[in-house]
Amino acid sequence: MEQTFIMIKPDGVQRGLVGEIISRFEKKGFFLKGMKLVIVDRAFAEKHYADLSAKPFFDGLVEYITSGPVVAMIWEGKNVVTTGRKIIGATNPSESAPGTIRGDFAVEIGRNVIHGSDSVESARKEIALWFPDGAENWESSLHPWIYE
Ligand code: RTP
């Protein structure tokens, strides 16, 4: 089944949004397959955001991501990459719809609370970077109530 990498950014952790965010993914019917609270260093953040290294906001982004603990997670389910991005909302919170995480809890693009992989291929890369030992192997007893 498809997996995605979701990270609650330092502002989300500091603002006490961890439970709320996990709850939204749980209630949708996705399964948590990996989770840890970590403070990443500059080199690691630069690796995670390597694709954005030429952007003018790159240094500020790395500063932001390394400014406190983040919650790194692996979530699993049908179409979880695309649906996860919908649950999160548009990158710029001024464009994210109410009802999405960023639409409900964020104002500025540089403090947008959460990250989610943008494709199955990036999810694979990001999971390998953040969880070198891979996901936990377990199956929820709710599976038959969510999948036909
Ligand atoms: P993310 O990777 O965090 O899920 O965000 P995304 O795919 O929706 O957006 P992306 O273009 O990959 O940008 C990554 C993060 O960089 C910050 N950003 N700041 N100041 C700016 O113009 C700007 N643009 C992007 C945001 O925190 C964004 O989530």
PDB file of C-alpha atoms and ligand atoms in Angstrom:
ATOM      1  CA  MET A   1       0.000   0.000   0.000  1.00  0.00           C
ATOM      2  CA  GLU A   2       1.117   3.589  -0.734  1.00  0.00           C
ATOM      3  CA  GLN A   3       3.082   5.482   1.910  1.00  0.00           C
ATOM      4  CA  THR A   4       3.878   9.157   2.389  1.00  0.00           C
ATOM      5  CA  PHE A   5       6.247  11.165   4.548  1.00  0.00           C
ATOM      6  CA  ILE A   6       4.596  13.810   6.731  1.00  0.00           C
ATOM      7  CA  MET A   7       6.527  16.207   8.975  1.00  0.00           C
ATOM      8  CA  ILE A   8       5.025  18.564  11.545  1.00  0.00           C
ATOM      9  CA  LYS A   9       7.346  21.558  11.352  1.00  0.00           C
ATOM     10  CA  PRO A  10       8.781  23.353  14.441  1.00  0.00           C
ATOM     11  CA  ASP A  11       5.923  25.904  14.537  1.00  0.00           C
ATOM     12  CA  GLY A  12       3.357  23.083  14.551  1.00  0.00           C
ATOM     13  CA  VAL A  13       5.133  21.359  17.449  1.00  0.00           C
ATOM     14  CA  GLN A  14       5.616  24.594  19.440  1.00  0.00           C
ATOM     15  CA  ARG A  15       1.969  25.569  18.939  1.00  0.00           C
ATOM     16  CA  GLY A  16       0.668  22.255  20.253  1.00  0.00           C
ATOM     17  CA  LEU A  17      -0.840  21.097  16.955  1.00  0.00           C
ATOM     18  CA  VAL A  18       0.693  17.604  16.967  1.00  0.00           C
ATOM     19  CA  GLY A  19      -2.386  15.822  18.349  1.00  0.00           C
ATOM     20  CA  GLU A  20      -4.801  17.711  16.083  1.00  0.00           C
ATOM     21  CA  ILE A  21      -2.759  16.896  12.972  1.00  0.00           C
ATOM     22  CA  ILE A  22      -2.315  13.214  13.813  1.00  0.00           C
ATOM     23  CA  SER A  23      -6.026  13.029  14.560  1.00  0.00           C
ATOM     24  CA  ARG A  24      -6.961  14.319  11.092  1.00  0.00           C
ATOM     25  CA  PHE A  25      -4.876  11.634   9.362  1.00  0.00           C
ATOM     26  CA  GLU A  26      -6.176   8.919  11.735  1.00  0.00           C
ATOM     27  CA  LYS A  27      -9.819   9.901  11.335  1.00  0.00           C
ATOM     28  CA  LYS A  28      -9.522   9.913   7.550  1.00  0.00           C
ATOM     29  CA  GLY A  29      -8.564   6.227   7.689  1.00  0.00           C
ATOM     30  CA  PHE A  30      -4.804   6.329   7.162  1.00  0.00           C
ATOM     31  CA  PHE A  31      -2.441   4.204   9.232  1.00  0.00           C
ATOM     32  CA  LEU A  32       0.590   5.479  11.171  1.00  0.00           C
ATOM     33  CA  LYS A  33       3.601   3.343  10.241  1.00  0.00           C
ATOM     34  CA  GLY A  34       6.463   5.378  11.735  1.00  0.00           C
ATOM     35  CA  MET A  35       6.861   8.387  14.027  1.00  0.00           C
ATOM     36  CA  LYS A  36       9.641  10.238  15.854  1.00  0.00           C
ATOM     37  CA  LEU A  37      10.352  13.637  17.396  1.00  0.00           C
ATOM     38  CA  VAL A  38      13.712  14.947  16.207  1.00  0.00           C
ATOM     39  CA  ILE A  39      15.768  18.123  16.037  1.00  0.00           C
ATOM     40  CA  VAL A  40      17.569  18.030  12.700  1.00  0.00           C
ATOM     41  CA  ASP A  41      20.854  19.772  11.961  1.00  0.00           C
ATOM     42  CA  ARG A  42      21.607  22.054   9.024  1.00  0.00           C
ATOM     43  CA  ALA A  43      23.197  19.347   6.867  1.00  0.00           C
ATOM     44  CA  PHE A  44      20.162  17.088   7.263  1.00  0.00           C
ATOM     45  CA  ALA A  45      17.675  19.883   6.528  1.00  0.00           C
ATOM     46  CA  GLU A  46      19.681  20.837   3.426  1.00  0.00           C
ATOM     47  CA  LYS A  47      19.490  17.224   2.253  1.00  0.00           C
ATOM     48  CA  HIS A  48      15.722  17.081   2.794  1.00  0.00           C
ATOM     49  CA  TYR A  49      15.201  20.334   0.873  1.00  0.00           C
ATOM     50  CA  ALA A  50      18.016  19.755  -1.692  1.00  0.00           C
ATOM     51  CA  ASP A  51      15.614  20.379  -4.610  1.00  0.00           C
ATOM     52  CA  LEU A  52      15.043  23.936  -3.329  1.00  0.00           C
ATOM     53  CA  SER A  53      18.718  24.850  -2.787  1.00  0.00           C
ATOM     54  CA  ALA A  54      18.675  27.477  -5.551  1.00  0.00           C
ATOM     55  CA  LYS A  55      15.589  29.271  -4.180  1.00  0.00           C
ATOM     56  CA  PRO A  56      16.006  32.675  -2.500  1.00  0.00           C
ATOM     57  CA  PHE A  57      14.100  31.456   0.583  1.00  0.00           C
ATOM     58  CA  PHE A  58      16.332  28.357   1.041  1.00  0.00           C
ATOM     59  CA  ASP A  59      18.468  29.685   3.946  1.00  0.00           C
ATOM     60  CA  GLY A  60      15.408  30.921   5.832  1.00  0.00           C
ATOM     61  CA  LEU A  61      13.701  27.588   5.235  1.00  0.00           C
ATOM     62  CA  VAL A  62      16.670  25.627   6.624  1.00  0.00           C
ATOM     63  CA  GLU A  63      16.847  28.012   9.606  1.00  0.00           C
ATOM     64  CA  TYR A  64      13.119  27.464  10.267  1.00  0.00           C
ATOM     65  CA  ILE A  65      13.227  23.660  10.002  1.00  0.00           C
ATOM     66  CA  THR A  66      16.249  23.421  12.342  1.00  0.00           C
ATOM     67  CA  SER A  67      14.805  25.881  14.897  1.00  0.00           C
ATOM     68  CA  GLY A  68      13.158  23.238  17.116  1.00  0.00           C
ATOM     69  CA  PRO A  69      11.812  19.713  17.197  1.00  0.00           C
ATOM     70  CA  VAL A  70       9.808  18.321  14.281  1.00  0.00           C
ATOM     71  CA  VAL A  71       7.570  15.248  14.243  1.00  0.00           C
ATOM     72  CA  ALA A  72       8.471  12.949  11.346  1.00  0.00           C
ATOM     73  CA  MET A  73       5.892  10.351  10.323  1.00  0.00           C
ATOM     74  CA  ILE A  74       5.135   7.661   7.774  1.00  0.00           C
ATOM     75  CA  TRP A  75       1.435   7.363   6.891  1.00  0.00           C
ATOM     76  CA  GLU A  76      -0.009   4.565   4.789  1.00  0.00           C
ATOM     77  CA  GLY A  77      -3.194   4.157   2.755  1.00  0.00           C
ATOM     78  CA  LYS A  78      -4.784   4.256  -0.693  1.00  0.00           C
ATOM     79  CA  ASN A  79      -3.696   7.465  -2.522  1.00  0.00           C
ATOM     80  CA  VAL A  80      -2.184   8.765   0.717  1.00  0.00           C
ATOM     81  CA  VAL A  81       0.329  11.027  -1.096  1.00  0.00           C
ATOM     82  CA  THR A  82      -2.296  13.016  -3.039  1.00  0.00           C
ATOM     83  CA  THR A  83      -4.963  12.882  -0.347  1.00  0.00           C
ATOM     84  CA  GLY A  84      -2.382  13.828   2.291  1.00  0.00           C
ATOM     85  CA  ARG A  85      -1.536  16.968   0.284  1.00  0.00           C
ATOM     86  CA  LYS A  86      -5.263  17.793   0.135  1.00  0.00           C
ATOM     87  CA  ILE A  87      -5.612  17.393   3.902  1.00  0.00           C
ATOM     88  CA  ILE A  88      -2.583  19.702   4.313  1.00  0.00           C
ATOM     89  CA  GLY A  89      -3.781  22.374   1.849  1.00  0.00           C
ATOM     90  CA  ALA A  90      -1.979  24.757  -0.531  1.00  0.00           C
ATOM     91  CA  THR A  91       1.641  25.706   0.278  1.00  0.00           C
ATOM     92  CA  ASN A  92       0.739  29.351   0.852  1.00  0.00           C
ATOM     93  CA  PRO A  93      -1.771  29.493   3.735  1.00  0.00           C
ATOM     94  CA  SER A  94      -3.414  32.554   2.206  1.00  0.00           C
ATOM     95  CA  GLU A  95      -4.537  30.202  -0.586  1.00  0.00           C
ATOM     96  CA  SER A  96      -5.254  27.087   1.488  1.00  0.00           C
ATOM     97  CA  ALA A  97      -8.941  26.300   1.849  1.00  0.00           C
ATOM     98  CA  PRO A  98     -10.605  26.365   5.274  1.00  0.00           C
ATOM     99  CA  GLY A  99     -10.852  22.790   6.500  1.00  0.00           C
ATOM    100  CA  THR A 100      -7.282  22.020   5.455  1.00  0.00           C
ATOM    101  CA  ILE A 101      -4.515  22.034   8.072  1.00  0.00           C
ATOM    102  CA  ARG A 102      -2.783  25.103   6.635  1.00  0.00           C
ATOM    103  CA  GLY A 103      -6.147  26.758   5.904  1.00  0.00           C
ATOM    104  CA  ASP A 104      -7.169  26.332   9.530  1.00  0.00           C
ATOM    105  CA  PHE A 105      -3.890  26.883  11.378  1.00  0.00           C
ATOM    106  CA  ALA A 106      -1.450  28.981   9.333  1.00  0.00           C
ATOM    107  CA  VAL A 107      -1.079  32.510   7.982  1.00  0.00           C
ATOM    108  CA  GLU A 108       2.370  32.745   6.367  1.00  0.00           C
ATOM    109  CA  ILE A 109       4.130  30.540   3.804  1.00  0.00           C
ATOM    110  CA  GLY A 110       7.297  30.505   5.915  1.00  0.00           C
ATOM    111  CA  ARG A 111       5.342  29.186   8.937  1.00  0.00           C
ATOM    112  CA  ASN A 112       3.029  26.696   7.276  1.00  0.00           C
ATOM    113  CA  VAL A 113       3.036  24.066  10.055  1.00  0.00           C
ATOM    114  CA  ILE A 114       3.451  20.857   8.062  1.00  0.00           C
ATOM    115  CA  HIS A 115       5.199  19.156   5.149  1.00  0.00           C
ATOM    116  CA  GLY A 116       3.897  16.307   3.002  1.00  0.00           C
ATOM    117  CA  SER A 117       5.615  14.486   0.116  1.00  0.00           C
ATOM    118  CA  ASP A 118       4.488  15.775  -3.283  1.00  0.00           C
ATOM    119  CA  SER A 119       4.771  12.460  -5.206  1.00  0.00           C
ATOM    120  CA  VAL A 120       5.161   8.738  -4.605  1.00  0.00           C
ATOM    121  CA  GLU A 121       8.794   9.045  -5.732  1.00  0.00           C
ATOM    122  CA  SER A 122       9.591  11.889  -3.277  1.00  0.00           C
ATOM    123  CA  ALA A 123       7.796   9.949  -0.543  1.00  0.00           C
ATOM    124  CA  ARG A 124      10.083   6.973  -1.181  1.00  0.00           C
ATOM    125  CA  LYS A 125      13.199   9.205  -1.041  1.00  0.00           C
ATOM    126  CA  GLU A 126      12.056  11.124   2.049  1.00  0.00           C
ATOM    127  CA  ILE A 127      11.087   7.965   3.963  1.00  0.00           C
ATOM    128  CA  ALA A 128      14.536   6.497   3.143  1.00  0.00           C
ATOM    129  CA  LEU A 129      16.210   9.693   4.427  1.00  0.00           C
ATOM    130  CA  TRP A 130      14.186  10.089   7.638  1.00  0.00           C
ATOM    131  CA  PHE A 131      13.573   6.411   8.434  1.00  0.00           C
ATOM    132  CA  PRO A 132      16.603   4.422   7.242  1.00  0.00           C
ATOM    133  CA  ASP A 133      15.211   1.313   8.998  1.00  0.00           C
ATOM    134  CA  GLY A 134      11.913   1.689   7.122  1.00  0.00           C
ATOM    135  CA  ALA A 135       8.329   1.634   8.377  1.00  0.00           C
ATOM    136  CA  GLU A 136       6.963  -0.496  11.209  1.00  0.00           C
ATOM    137  CA  ASN A 137       5.214  -3.588   9.928  1.00  0.00           C
ATOM    138  CA  TRP A 138       1.755  -3.878  11.498  1.00  0.00           C
ATOM    139  CA  GLU A 139      -1.833  -4.033  10.303  1.00  0.00           C
ATOM    140  CA  SER A 140      -4.690  -2.200  12.025  1.00  0.00           C
ATOM    141  CA  SER A 141      -7.768  -4.216  12.991  1.00  0.00           C
ATOM    142  CA  LEU A 142      -9.783  -1.341  11.469  1.00  0.00           C
ATOM    143  CA  HIS A 143      -8.502  -2.219   7.987  1.00  0.00           C
ATOM    144  CA  PRO A 144     -11.692  -4.083   6.884  1.00  0.00           C
ATOM    145  CA  TRP A 145     -13.845  -1.151   8.088  1.00  0.00           C
ATOM    146  CA  ILE A 146     -11.983   1.292   5.861  1.00  0.00           C
ATOM    147  CA  TYR A 147     -11.159  -0.848   2.797  1.00  0.00           C
ATOM    148  CA  GLU A 148     -13.671  -3.077   0.959  1.00  0.00           C
TER     149      GLU A 148
HETATM  150  P1  RTP B   1       6.450  21.270   1.795  1.00  0.00           P
HETATM  151  O1  RTP B   1       7.594  20.704   0.949  1.00  0.00           O
HETATM  152  O2  RTP B   1       6.906  21.927   3.060  1.00  0.00           O
HETATM  153  O3  RTP B   1       5.319  20.319   1.980  1.00  0.00           O
HETATM  154  O4  RTP B   1       5.840  22.436   0.959  1.00  0.00           O
HETATM  155  P2  RTP B   1       5.375  22.423  -0.516  1.00  0.00           P
HETATM  156  O5  RTP B   1       5.793  21.169  -1.240  1.00  0.00           O
HETATM  157  O6  RTP B   1       3.915  22.712  -0.463  1.00  0.00           O
HETATM  158  O7  RTP B   1       6.191  23.670  -1.083  1.00  0.00           O
HETATM  159  P3  RTP B   1       7.684  23.767  -1.645  1.00  0.00           P
HETATM  160  O8  RTP B   1       7.615  24.607  -2.871  1.00  0.00           O
HETATM  161  O9  RTP B   1       8.348  22.430  -1.717  1.00  0.00           O
HETATM  162  O10 RTP B   1       8.394  24.632  -0.515  1.00  0.00           O
HETATM  163  C1  RTP B   1       8.852  24.042   0.658  1.00  0.00           C
HETATM  164  C2  RTP B   1       8.617  24.968   1.813  1.00  0.00           C
HETATM  165  O11 RTP B   1       9.403  26.142   1.654  1.00  0.00           O
HETATM  166  C3  RTP B   1       8.736  27.252   2.232  1.00  0.00           C
HETATM  167  N1  RTP B   1       8.559  28.276   1.198  1.00  0.00           N
HETATM  168  N2  RTP B   1       8.777  29.544   1.431  1.00  0.00           N
HETATM  169  N3  RTP B   1       9.096  32.336   1.163  1.00  0.00           N
HETATM  170  C4  RTP B   1       8.638  31.639   0.139  1.00  0.00           C
HETATM  171  O12 RTP B   1       8.339  32.144  -0.922  1.00  0.00           O
HETATM  172  C5  RTP B   1       8.509  30.183   0.303  1.00  0.00           C
HETATM  173  N4  RTP B   1       8.144  29.337  -0.629  1.00  0.00           N
HETATM  174  C6  RTP B   1       8.177  28.117  -0.052  1.00  0.00           C
HETATM  175  C7  RTP B   1       7.406  26.760   2.744  1.00  0.00           C
HETATM  176  O13 RTP B   1       7.538  26.473   4.137  1.00  0.00           O
HETATM  177  C8  RTP B   1       7.186  25.489   1.946  1.00  0.00           C
HETATM  178  O14 RTP B   1       6.334  24.591   2.614  1.00  0.00           O
END
